[in-house]
Tab-separated table of C-alpha atoms and ligand atoms in Angstrom:
chain	number	residue	atom	x	y	z
T	14	MET	CA	0.000	0.000	0.000
T	15	PRO	CA	1.440	3.417	-0.851
T	16	LYS	CA	2.275	5.325	2.280
T	17	THR	CA	0.922	8.810	2.454
T	18	LYS	CA	2.144	11.385	4.860
T	19	THR	CA	-0.469	11.871	7.493
T	20	ARG	CA	-0.930	14.059	10.478
T	21	THR	CA	-3.419	13.986	13.236
T	22	GLU	CA	-5.812	16.619	14.384
T	23	PHE	CA	-8.312	16.955	17.176
T	24	VAL	CA	-11.975	17.447	16.609
T	25	CYS	CA	-14.867	18.194	18.915
T	26	THR	CA	-17.553	15.511	18.611
T	27	ALA	CA	-20.188	18.046	19.597
T	28	CYS	CA	-19.491	20.949	17.240
T	29	GLU	CA	-16.851	19.545	14.804
T	30	ASN	CA	-14.438	22.319	15.705
T	31	VAL	CA	-10.864	21.290	14.787
T	32	THR	CA	-7.819	22.044	16.926
T	33	VAL	CA	-4.173	21.058	16.645
T	34	ARG	CA	-3.880	19.723	20.164
T	35	TRP	CA	-6.102	17.952	22.633
T	36	GLU	CA	-7.914	20.106	25.123
T	37	GLY	CA	-10.288	19.213	27.930
T	38	GLN	CA	-12.832	21.829	26.962
T	39	CYS	CA	-13.820	22.780	23.430
T	40	ARG	CA	-13.035	26.456	22.748
T	41	SER	CA	-15.860	26.697	20.300
T	42	CYS	CA	-18.840	25.176	22.129
T	43	SER	CA	-17.379	24.988	25.659
T	44	ALA	CA	-18.329	21.317	26.025
T	45	TRP	CA	-16.085	19.203	28.226
T	46	ASN	CA	-14.398	15.954	27.156
T	47	THR	CA	-15.760	15.993	23.644
T	48	ILE	CA	-12.446	16.360	21.789
T	49	ILE	CA	-11.049	13.260	20.121
T	50	GLU	CA	-8.031	12.636	17.960
T	51	ARG	CA	-8.358	11.707	14.309
T	52	ARG	CA	-6.233	11.370	11.240
T	53	ASP	CA	-6.323	14.161	8.781
T	54	ALA	CA	-5.263	12.754	5.423
T	55	GLY	CA	-7.574	11.178	2.897
T	56	ARG	CA	-10.424	10.819	5.287
T	57	PHE	CA	-13.252	10.124	2.923
T	58	THR	CA	-11.451	8.564	0.006
T	59	TRP	CA	-13.782	5.596	-0.049
T	60	LEU	CA	-16.708	7.832	-0.865
T	61	ARG	CA	-17.544	8.127	-4.553
T	62	SER	CA	-16.028	11.241	-6.023
T	63	ASP	CA	-16.265	10.367	-9.734
T	64	VAL	CA	-18.652	12.670	-11.590
T	65	GLN	CA	-21.955	11.001	-12.379
T	66	ASP	CA	-25.128	12.231	-14.020
T	67	ALA	CA	-28.214	12.285	-11.905
T	68	VAL	CA	-30.551	9.404	-12.675
T	69	HIS	CA	-34.296	9.623	-12.824
T	70	LEU	CA	-35.510	7.502	-9.946
T	71	ALA	CA	-38.226	5.939	-12.097
T	72	ASP	CA	-35.541	4.647	-14.501
T	73	ALA	CA	-33.233	3.365	-11.816
T	74	SER	CA	-32.939	-0.372	-11.487
T	75	VAL	CA	-32.325	-2.419	-8.400
T	76	GLU	CA	-28.987	-4.114	-8.554
T	77	ASP	CA	-28.994	-7.668	-7.437
T	78	LEU	CA	-26.152	-7.665	-4.955
T	79	PRO	CA	-23.786	-10.568	-5.175
T	80	ARG	CA	-23.652	-12.231	-1.795
T	81	MET	CA	-21.694	-14.971	-0.162
T	82	SER	CA	-24.488	-17.005	1.267
T	83	LEU	CA	-23.850	-19.107	4.351
T	84	SER	CA	-25.230	-22.473	5.321
T	85	SER	CA	-26.636	-21.015	8.539
T	86	GLY	CA	-30.094	-19.817	7.560
T	87	GLU	CA	-30.308	-17.738	10.725
T	88	VAL	CA	-27.100	-15.785	10.095
T	89	ASN	CA	-28.068	-15.347	6.433
T	90	ARG	CA	-31.468	-14.044	7.403
T	91	VAL	CA	-29.973	-11.345	9.643
T	92	LEU	CA	-27.379	-10.358	7.057
T	93	GLY	CA	-30.127	-10.019	4.443
T	94	GLY	CA	-29.120	-13.099	2.438
T	95	GLY	CA	-25.382	-13.393	2.941
T	96	ILE	CA	-22.186	-11.378	3.109
T	97	VAL	CA	-21.977	-8.585	0.538
T	98	PRO	CA	-18.485	-8.111	-0.975
T	99	GLY	CA	-16.884	-4.872	0.177
T	100	SER	CA	-19.241	-4.465	3.101
T	101	LEU	CA	-18.151	-3.652	6.622
T	102	VAL	CA	-20.106	-5.527	9.272
T	103	LEU	CA	-19.935	-5.012	13.018
T	104	LEU	CA	-20.768	-7.921	15.301
T	105	ALA	CA	-21.169	-6.629	18.836
T	106	GLY	CA	-22.084	-8.307	22.087
T	107	ASP	CA	-21.092	-8.947	25.660
T	108	PRO	CA	-17.755	-10.648	26.233
T	109	GLY	CA	-18.122	-14.430	26.167
T	110	ILE	CA	-21.447	-14.403	24.325
T	111	GLY	CA	-20.067	-16.294	21.305
T	112	LYS	CA	-18.854	-13.716	18.767
T	113	SER	CA	-15.494	-15.361	18.130
T	114	THR	CA	-17.182	-18.744	17.904
T	115	MET	CA	-19.660	-17.545	15.303
T	116	LEU	CA	-17.029	-15.773	13.257
T	117	LEU	CA	-14.689	-18.734	13.266
T	118	GLN	CA	-17.543	-20.854	11.945
T	119	VAL	CA	-18.369	-18.243	9.302
T	120	ALA	CA	-14.686	-17.851	8.390
T	121	GLU	CA	-14.249	-21.590	7.975
T	122	GLU	CA	-17.247	-21.849	5.722
T	123	VAL	CA	-16.243	-18.930	3.506
T	124	ALA	CA	-12.699	-20.313	3.314
T	125	ARG	CA	-14.018	-23.731	2.313
T	126	ARG	CA	-16.592	-22.526	-0.213
T	127	TYR	CA	-15.073	-19.375	-1.674
T	128	SER	CA	-11.382	-18.714	-1.134
T	129	SER	CA	-8.999	-17.768	1.630
T	130	VAL	CA	-10.099	-15.969	4.778
T	131	PHE	CA	-8.006	-13.839	7.091
T	132	TYR	CA	-8.886	-14.079	10.769
T	133	VAL	CA	-7.091	-11.348	12.671
T	134	THR	CA	-7.135	-11.737	16.407
T	135	GLY	CA	-5.856	-9.222	18.871
T	136	GLU	CA	-7.267	-11.048	21.856
T	137	GLU	CA	-6.128	-14.621	21.576
T	138	SER	CA	-3.044	-16.535	20.553
T	139	VAL	CA	-2.949	-18.784	17.508
T	140	SER	CA	-3.058	-21.842	19.752
T	141	GLN	CA	-6.173	-20.561	21.509
T	142	VAL	CA	-7.875	-20.089	18.160
T	143	LYS	CA	-6.665	-23.538	17.146
T	144	MET	CA	-8.170	-25.036	20.308
T	145	ARG	CA	-11.491	-23.432	19.504
T	146	ALA	CA	-11.242	-24.624	15.904
T	147	ASP	CA	-10.610	-28.189	17.115
T	148	ARG	CA	-13.638	-27.970	19.349
T	149	LEU	CA	-15.711	-26.836	16.381
T	150	GLY	CA	-14.303	-29.584	14.183
T	151	ILE	CA	-12.648	-27.100	11.829
T	152	ASP	CA	-9.478	-28.189	10.060
T	153	GLY	CA	-8.787	-24.679	8.790
T	154	GLN	CA	-7.749	-25.167	5.158
T	155	SER	CA	-7.437	-21.722	3.513
T	156	LEU	CA	-8.028	-20.055	6.860
T	157	TYR	CA	-5.193	-17.779	7.955
T	158	ILE	CA	-4.864	-16.666	11.553
T	159	LEU	CA	-2.951	-13.489	12.244
T	160	THR	CA	-2.283	-12.281	15.765
T	161	GLN	CA	-1.748	-8.601	15.280
T	162	THR	CA	-3.059	-5.395	16.764
T	163	ASN	CA	-1.306	-2.843	14.561
T	164	VAL	CA	-3.805	-1.908	11.887
T	165	GLU	CA	-1.058	-0.940	9.420
T	166	GLU	CA	0.469	-4.394	9.667
T	167	VAL	CA	-2.947	-5.950	9.286
T	168	LEU	CA	-3.601	-3.950	6.134
T	169	ALA	CA	-0.185	-4.864	4.736
T	170	ARG	CA	-0.915	-8.585	5.254
T	171	LEU	CA	-4.385	-8.205	3.763
T	172	ASP	CA	-2.857	-6.478	0.746
T	173	GLU	CA	-0.489	-9.394	0.168
T	174	ARG	CA	-3.153	-12.049	0.220
T	175	LEU	CA	-6.380	-10.334	-0.799
T	176	PRO	CA	-8.702	-12.789	0.972
T	177	ALA	CA	-12.405	-13.386	0.284
T	178	LEU	CA	-13.235	-12.236	3.795
T	179	ALA	CA	-11.382	-10.638	6.686
T	180	VAL	CA	-12.420	-10.937	10.325
T	181	ILE	CA	-11.056	-8.505	12.914
T	182	ASP	CA	-11.497	-9.824	16.448
T	183	SER	CA	-11.815	-7.322	18.061
T	184	ILE	CA	-11.761	-3.721	16.835
T	185	GLN	CA	-11.101	-2.587	20.410
T	186	THR	CA	-7.698	-4.262	20.394
T	187	MET	CA	-6.540	-2.623	17.139
T	188	TYR	CA	-4.461	0.518	17.119
T	189	ASP	CA	-3.127	2.944	14.563
T	190	PRO	CA	0.501	3.845	15.374
T	191	GLU	CA	-0.055	7.345	13.962
T	192	LEU	CA	-2.335	8.144	16.874
T	193	SER	CA	-1.030	8.664	20.352
T	194	SER	CA	-4.069	7.340	22.200
T	195	HIS	CA	-4.391	3.814	23.557
T	196	PRO	CA	-6.135	0.918	21.812
T	197	GLY	CA	-9.805	0.823	22.747
T	198	ASN	CA	-9.974	4.600	22.875
T	199	VAL	CA	-12.789	6.116	20.786
T	200	SER	CA	-10.387	7.786	18.374
T	201	GLN	CA	-8.427	4.557	17.892
T	202	ILE	CA	-11.587	2.527	17.335
T	203	ARG	CA	-12.891	4.987	14.793
T	204	GLU	CA	-9.634	5.424	12.984
T	205	CYS	CA	-8.865	1.700	12.734
T	206	ALA	CA	-12.397	1.005	11.526
T	207	ARG	CA	-12.119	3.825	8.992
T	208	ARG	CA	-8.890	2.467	7.585
T	209	LEU	CA	-10.281	-1.044	7.358
T	210	LEU	CA	-13.434	0.304	5.745
T	211	GLU	CA	-11.404	2.206	3.188
T	212	TRP	CA	-9.333	-0.855	2.391
T	213	GLY	CA	-12.351	-3.141	2.183
T	214	LYS	CA	-14.220	-0.810	-0.176
T	215	ALA	CA	-11.157	-0.284	-2.364
T	216	ASN	CA	-10.513	-4.022	-2.679
T	217	ASN	CA	-14.121	-5.217	-2.561
T	218	VAL	CA	-13.342	-7.473	0.377
T	219	PRO	CA	-15.956	-7.811	3.119
T	220	ILE	CA	-14.691	-7.227	6.645
T	221	ILE	CA	-16.405	-8.289	9.850
T	222	LEU	CA	-15.380	-6.510	13.045
T	223	THR	CA	-16.253	-7.704	16.503
T	224	GLY	CA	-16.804	-5.282	19.336
T	225	HIS	CA	-17.500	-5.783	23.013
T	226	VAL	CA	-20.365	-3.871	24.485
T	227	THR	CA	-19.637	-2.604	27.931
T	228	LYS	CA	-22.394	-2.666	30.533
T	229	GLY	CA	-24.939	-0.091	29.450
T	230	GLY	CA	-23.542	-0.072	25.886
T	231	ASP	CA	-21.266	2.832	26.670
T	232	ILE	CA	-19.875	5.243	24.109
T	233	ALA	CA	-16.322	3.928	24.017
T	234	GLY	CA	-17.716	0.662	22.747
T	235	PRO	CA	-18.859	-0.287	19.282
T	236	ARG	CA	-21.747	2.182	19.305
T	237	VAL	CA	-19.424	4.802	17.855
T	238	LEU	CA	-19.024	2.630	14.762
T	239	GLU	CA	-22.682	2.142	14.002
T	240	HIS	CA	-22.896	5.093	11.638
T	241	MET	CA	-19.816	3.965	9.741
T	242	VAL	CA	-20.482	0.289	9.115
T	243	ASP	CA	-22.877	-1.155	6.530
T	244	ALA	CA	-24.454	-3.518	9.015
T	245	ALA	CA	-24.399	-3.631	12.791
T	246	LEU	CA	-25.410	-6.934	14.348
T	247	TYR	CA	-25.824	-7.550	18.031
T	248	MET	CA	-25.580	-10.927	19.643
T	249	GLU	CA	-27.660	-11.179	22.771
T	250	GLY	CA	-28.350	-13.877	25.265
T	251	ASP	CA	-28.288	-14.809	28.857
T	252	ALA	CA	-25.030	-16.065	30.330
T	253	VAL	CA	-26.794	-19.037	31.892
T	254	SER	CA	-28.861	-20.024	28.884
T	255	SER	CA	-27.696	-21.378	25.568
T	256	TRP	CA	-30.028	-19.352	23.342
T	257	ARG	CA	-28.487	-16.521	21.377
T	258	LEU	CA	-30.395	-13.898	19.441
T	259	LEU	CA	-28.666	-12.262	16.526
T	260	ARG	CA	-30.258	-8.945	15.761
T	261	ALA	CA	-29.557	-6.402	13.043
T	262	VAL	CA	-29.820	-2.853	14.353
T	263	LYS	CA	-28.619	-1.441	11.071
T	264	ASN	CA	-28.325	-3.065	7.664
T	265	ARG	CA	-27.771	-1.236	4.406
T	266	PHE	CA	-28.211	-4.508	2.527
T	267	GLY	CA	-31.194	-5.988	4.314
T	268	SER	CA	-33.955	-5.494	6.821
T	269	THR	CA	-33.303	-4.497	10.402
T	270	ASN	CA	-36.373	-6.387	11.463
T	271	GLU	CA	-34.690	-9.719	11.153
T	272	VAL	CA	-33.692	-11.753	14.139
T	273	GLY	CA	-31.792	-15.009	14.068
T	274	VAL	CA	-32.115	-17.587	16.812
T	275	LEU	CA	-29.044	-19.684	17.529
T	276	GLU	CA	-28.062	-22.122	20.199
T	277	MET	CA	-24.612	-22.464	21.743
T	278	THR	CA	-23.761	-26.139	21.864
T	279	GLY	CA	-20.623	-28.053	22.703
T	280	MET	CA	-19.801	-27.859	18.992
T	281	GLY	CA	-20.322	-24.138	18.520
T	282	LEU	CA	-23.391	-22.223	17.422
T	283	ARG	CA	-26.138	-23.931	15.487
T	284	ASP	CA	-29.416	-22.750	14.001
T	285	VAL	CA	-32.573	-23.277	16.000
T	286	GLU	CA	-34.967	-24.591	13.363
T	287	ASP	CA	-38.181	-23.955	15.227
T	288	PRO	CA	-37.522	-21.485	18.081
T	289	SER	CA	-41.090	-21.510	19.441
T	290	LYS	CA	-41.027	-25.277	19.754
T	291	SER	CA	-37.653	-25.173	21.498
T	292	PHE	CA	-38.732	-22.423	23.915
T	293	LEU	CA	-41.840	-24.391	24.940
T	294	LEU	CA	-40.203	-27.795	25.108
T	295	ASP	CA	-39.724	-27.852	28.886
T	296	ARG	CA	-43.100	-26.355	29.700
T	297	PRO	CA	-44.715	-28.432	32.451
T	298	LYS	CA	-48.257	-29.627	31.765
T	299	GLY	CA	-50.947	-28.187	34.027
T	300	ALA	CA	-48.528	-26.031	36.007
T	301	MET	CA	-49.841	-22.999	37.813
T	302	GLY	CA	-48.497	-19.606	36.820
T	303	SER	CA	-47.383	-20.620	33.332
T	304	VAL	CA	-48.708	-18.820	30.242
T	305	VAL	CA	-47.744	-18.957	26.552
T	306	VAL	CA	-47.231	-15.576	24.918
T	307	PRO	CA	-46.457	-14.944	21.250
T	308	ILE	CA	-43.883	-12.146	21.241
T	309	LEU	CA	-42.477	-10.291	18.257
T	310	GLU	CA	-38.771	-10.200	17.628
T	311	GLY	CA	-38.363	-8.004	14.581
T	312	ASN	CA	-40.725	-9.471	12.019
T	313	ARG	CA	-40.790	-12.814	13.650
T	314	ALA	CA	-43.369	-14.145	16.064
T	315	LEU	CA	-41.989	-16.476	18.716
T	316	LEU	CA	-43.882	-18.341	21.399
T	317	VAL	CA	-42.374	-18.015	24.836
T	318	GLU	CA	-43.412	-19.206	28.255
T	319	ILE	CA	-43.926	-16.682	31.020
T	320	GLN	CA	-43.937	-18.050	34.551
T	321	ALA	CA	-45.057	-16.313	37.703
T	322	LEU	CA	-44.954	-17.308	41.330
T	323	THR	CA	-46.798	-15.560	44.130
T	324	ALA	CA	-45.900	-16.398	47.699
T	325	PRO	CA	-46.803	-14.788	51.050
T	326	SER	CA	-44.075	-12.314	51.867
T	327	THR	CA	-42.018	-12.410	55.037
T	328	ILE	CA	-40.822	-8.825	54.752
T	329	PRO	CA	-42.734	-5.553	55.180
T	330	THR	CA	-42.275	-4.495	51.544
T	331	PRO	CA	-43.028	-7.513	49.381
T	332	ARG	CA	-40.670	-8.144	46.502
T	333	ARG	CA	-41.523	-7.826	42.813
T	334	VAL	CA	-38.824	-9.493	40.792
T	335	ALA	CA	-38.859	-9.789	37.014
T	336	THR	CA	-36.336	-11.623	34.879
T	337	GLY	CA	-36.667	-10.931	31.159
T	338	TYR	CA	-39.567	-8.529	31.664
T	339	ASP	CA	-39.608	-4.861	32.577
T	340	ALA	CA	-39.782	-4.290	36.360
T	341	HIS	CA	-41.889	-1.144	35.950
T	342	ARG	CA	-44.423	-2.941	33.820
T	343	LEU	CA	-44.601	-5.662	36.454
T	344	LEU	CA	-45.540	-3.047	39.050
T	345	LEU	CA	-48.141	-1.651	36.685
T	346	VAL	CA	-49.655	-5.053	35.973
T	347	CYS	CA	-49.759	-5.923	39.700
T	348	SER	CA	-51.428	-2.623	40.608
T	349	VAL	CA	-54.035	-3.007	37.881
T	350	ALA	CA	-54.735	-6.597	38.939
T	351	MET	CA	-55.219	-5.432	42.529
T	352	ARG	CA	-57.440	-2.467	41.729
T	353	THR	CA	-59.546	-3.744	38.858
T	354	CYS	CA	-59.674	-7.482	39.482
T	355	GLY	CA	-59.700	-7.510	43.265
T	356	ILE	CA	-56.669	-9.757	43.543
T	357	PRO	CA	-55.052	-8.885	46.889
T	358	LEU	CA	-51.365	-9.076	46.021
T	359	SER	CA	-50.101	-6.512	48.491
T	360	ASP	CA	-48.751	-9.070	50.984
T	361	TYR	CA	-47.274	-11.346	48.372
T	362	ASP	CA	-43.846	-11.598	46.824
T	363	ILE	CA	-44.182	-11.851	43.065
T	364	ILE	CA	-41.585	-13.409	40.833
T	365	VAL	CA	-41.935	-13.332	37.063
T	366	ASN	CA	-39.614	-15.162	34.725
T	367	VAL	CA	-39.407	-15.448	30.967
T	368	THR	CA	-38.011	-18.889	30.351
T	369	GLY	CA	-35.008	-19.501	28.118
T	370	GLY	CA	-33.297	-16.293	29.226
T	371	LEU	CA	-35.227	-14.207	26.678
T	372	LYS	CA	-35.940	-10.563	27.293
T	373	ILE	CA	-39.329	-9.178	26.396
T	374	ALA	CA	-39.405	-5.466	25.740
T	375	GLU	CA	-42.945	-5.117	24.427
T	376	PRO	CA	-46.106	-4.331	26.412
T	377	ALA	CA	-47.998	-6.965	24.396
T	378	ALA	CA	-46.798	-9.499	26.977
T	379	ASP	CA	-48.636	-7.693	29.822
T	380	LEU	CA	-51.775	-9.795	29.569
T	381	GLY	CA	-49.719	-12.988	29.710
T	382	VAL	CA	-47.849	-11.735	32.786
T	383	ALA	CA	-51.092	-10.768	34.523
T	384	LEU	CA	-52.641	-14.157	33.756
T	385	ALA	CA	-49.553	-15.968	35.017
T	386	ILE	CA	-49.680	-14.018	38.284
T	387	ALA	CA	-53.416	-14.611	38.691
T	388	SER	CA	-52.982	-18.295	37.889
T	389	SER	CA	-50.350	-18.696	40.571
T	390	PHE	CA	-52.331	-16.650	43.072
T	391	ARG	CA	-55.584	-18.486	42.501
T	392	GLY	CA	-53.871	-21.846	42.330
T	393	VAL	CA	-55.531	-22.555	38.991
T	394	PRO	CA	-53.446	-23.644	36.026
T	395	MET	CA	-54.011	-21.816	32.730
T	396	PRO	CA	-55.509	-24.139	30.135
T	397	GLY	CA	-52.416	-25.511	28.371
T	398	ASP	CA	-53.601	-24.668	24.867
T	399	VAL	CA	-54.353	-20.971	25.399
T	400	ALA	CA	-52.059	-18.116	24.428
T	401	SER	CA	-52.598	-14.435	25.125
T	402	VAL	CA	-51.630	-11.119	23.580
T	403	GLY	CA	-52.375	-7.619	24.804
T	404	GLU	CA	-51.144	-4.563	26.629
T	405	VAL	CA	-52.714	-3.864	30.024
T	406	GLY	CA	-53.886	-0.254	30.443
T	407	LEU	CA	-54.202	1.544	33.762
T	408	SER	CA	-57.980	1.136	33.856
T	409	GLY	CA	-57.676	-2.574	33.352
T	410	GLU	CA	-58.487	-2.416	29.651
T	411	ILE	CA	-56.667	-4.653	27.193
T	412	ARG	CA	-55.092	-2.553	24.484
T	413	ARG	CA	-54.085	-3.438	20.966
T	414	ALA	CA	-50.758	-5.050	20.167
T	415	PRO	CA	-48.903	-4.688	16.866
T	416	GLN	CA	-49.127	-7.513	14.338
T	417	THR	CA	-51.545	-9.596	16.365
T	418	GLU	CA	-52.365	-11.701	13.322
T	419	ARG	CA	-48.791	-12.852	12.950
T	420	ARG	CA	-48.723	-13.872	16.605
T	421	VAL	CA	-52.025	-15.707	16.462
T	422	LYS	CA	-50.842	-17.640	13.410
T	423	GLU	CA	-47.689	-18.688	15.222
T	424	ALA	CA	-49.815	-19.951	18.113
T	425	ALA	CA	-52.004	-21.868	15.670
T	426	ARG	CA	-48.969	-23.367	13.969
T	427	HIS	CA	-47.933	-24.834	17.285
T	428	GLY	CA	-51.247	-26.497	17.945
T	429	LEU	CA	-52.692	-24.023	20.440
T	430	ARG	CA	-56.474	-23.945	20.394
T	431	LYS	CA	-57.246	-20.481	21.625
T	432	CYS	CA	-55.636	-17.062	21.778
T	433	LEU	CA	-56.881	-14.127	23.835
T	434	VAL	CA	-56.512	-10.900	21.851
T	435	PRO	CA	-57.430	-7.258	22.597
T	436	ARG	CA	-60.990	-6.236	21.803
T	437	ASN	CA	-60.068	-3.789	19.078
T	438	THR	CA	-58.061	-6.279	17.095
T	439	ASP	CA	-58.970	-6.392	13.398
T	440	ASP	CA	-60.450	-9.597	12.062
T	441	ILE	CA	-57.797	-12.207	11.715
T	442	ALA	CA	-57.759	-14.334	8.595
T	443	CYS	CA	-56.273	-17.171	10.482
T	444	GLY	CA	-56.716	-19.872	7.906
T	445	GLU	CA	-56.319	-22.292	10.769
T	446	GLU	CA	-59.731	-23.505	11.835
T	447	SER	CA	-58.119	-25.307	14.729
T	448	LEU	CA	-57.473	-22.024	16.562
T	449	HIS	CA	-60.162	-19.796	17.903
T	450	TYR	CA	-59.249	-16.256	18.830
T	451	GLN	CA	-61.177	-14.596	21.576
T	452	ARG	CA	-61.420	-10.846	22.009
T	453	VAL	CA	-61.212	-9.569	25.574
T	454	ASP	CA	-62.104	-6.121	26.905
T	455	THR	CA	-60.563	-6.084	30.324
T	456	LEU	CA	-58.069	-7.915	32.448
T	457	ALA	CA	-60.830	-8.969	34.855
T	458	GLN	CA	-62.740	-10.556	31.980
T	459	ALA	CA	-59.654	-12.442	30.780
T	460	ILE	CA	-58.838	-13.712	34.275
T	461	ASN	CA	-62.379	-14.811	35.007
T	462	MET	CA	-62.635	-16.538	31.648
T	463	CYS	CA	-59.417	-18.535	31.928
T	464	LEU	CA	-59.042	-18.933	35.664
T	465	PRO	CA	-62.555	-19.260	37.111
T	466	ILE	CA	-62.691	-19.091	40.849
T	467	THR	CA	-64.747	-22.306	41.076
T	468	ARG	CA	-61.828	-24.185	39.670
T	469	HIS	CA	-59.699	-22.476	42.261
T	470	ILE	CA	-61.757	-23.943	45.073
T	471	SER	CA	-61.812	-27.442	43.635
T	472	GLY	CA	-58.138	-27.108	42.638
T	473	ALA	CA	-57.175	-25.973	46.132
T	474	ALA	CA	-59.068	-28.821	47.715
T	475	ALA	CA	-57.493	-31.418	45.448
K	17	LIG	P1	-16.555	-16.739	22.520
K	17	LIG	O1	-16.876	-17.007	21.099
K	17	LIG	O2	-15.121	-16.784	22.920
K	17	LIG	O3	-17.175	-15.360	23.001
K	17	LIG	P2	-16.805	-13.861	22.601
K	17	LIG	O4	-15.893	-13.908	21.438
K	17	LIG	O5	-18.123	-13.215	22.308
K	17	LIG	O6	-16.169	-13.250	23.803
K	17	LIG	O7	-17.441	-17.770	23.351
K	17	LIG	C1	-17.070	-18.118	24.573
K	17	LIG	C2	-18.082	-19.003	25.259
K	17	LIG	O8	-18.711	-19.945	24.416
K	17	LIG	C3	-17.337	-19.775	26.305
K	17	LIG	O9	-18.036	-19.594	27.518
K	17	LIG	C4	-17.362	-21.179	25.847
K	17	LIG	C5	-18.570	-21.246	24.968
K	17	LIG	N1	-18.443	-22.219	23.867
K	17	LIG	C6	-19.318	-23.272	23.822
K	17	LIG	O10	-20.202	-23.436	24.661
K	17	LIG	N2	-19.208	-24.168	22.771
K	17	LIG	C7	-18.257	-24.047	21.806
K	17	LIG	O11	-18.212	-24.859	20.884
K	17	LIG	C8	-17.358	-22.932	21.894
K	17	LIG	C9	-16.287	-22.749	20.874
K	17	LIG	C10	-17.485	-22.053	22.930
K	18	LIG	MG1	-13.890	-13.334	21.404
């Protein structure tokens, strides 16, 4: 690569004011700690500068992007069909979630099916990568491992070999010797990513970067790269569960509504063919406090089990604990159940858990949570073939949930017989006569319908 003379400059991230040295406070906008270092030369050379005529949008055609498709349908789905040559992809997630594992599997496949792959690791030694490869059953033909953290050296090696794909694990360990700041610093992360991006675009080689998210997704992490990369994928999951969700938060070559479901096994990550079935596999029959809820992850409806346990509290302020569900919404649901359904929960500890380590962010699960709590409290199991969808409002009304039809269809596909839906739901062309959807107005109505008190008495006596 031709070496160009470069110099560094300092720029305020708030007002873009440029200075020659670092300062704690920006002279232009007076903001503190907003000045970062960056390289000056050739900053945007990857952007198109050749003169082109404007095209009438009506005459424009959609290019069919060439893609390197992968055997993992779930990873393909999130990428929008495969890896696009020249694209820069960020794979972020908590440390230990499985990023390196996934990328080694992807690298091996691309190396086997296309041509050589460069796997640059700044975190592990070659023997550590080899140990992981052995565990995954990868022999590593055409897969080159480079332990290097100097981005210039990395680019020089990439130039020599021009691989089909380059993996950089992780971008936080890379540094540009032209900059004085430490690796992992925002300016280093940005600059290294920019140089890799420039190289990838110039040579039409796709590059995948990994990035660790710090607790709370802080700014020094991969977030700063989101605007720069073509696709930003996040791998999520619970440390104690084996499910992993792969989510696209940005994708220039595909939809951001796609979510892939993977499972970490002893042999690496594998696709979960039917996530709903897997999530419900361990569901006990006739258990109290267990409800099936179809949630939406991107465009995908997934059935999950919500469990609740109510138990007399031994402390003055009873506990409300939620795992995988918003603690504030749990308080809301409990208060509404107390006020509008007459369920006296004030002396009870309440524990809610979404099984499989999944996290539900949408209010559409409220009805399911309320039913699970009421089921546990009344000692009446929910009928095993009933699912429920709906947001609980403060007056006890059940409010509409987005894409109810998609959820109901997923419930029908898994053999459920009935689904409670909010009253104002549009007609659902279910196409599945086996499932009956039932509109409900209020939480009290839903609870009395599914968990009648008479059954409580006979259930308690049994
Ligand atoms: P890793 O890919 O190193 O995580 P990251 O790169 O995101 O930090 O994954 C580490 C975890 O995955 C570790 O706890 C071991 C586990 N693992 C498996 O369960 N099965 C496997 O086949 C592999 C390779 C790892
Ligand atoms: Mg790793």
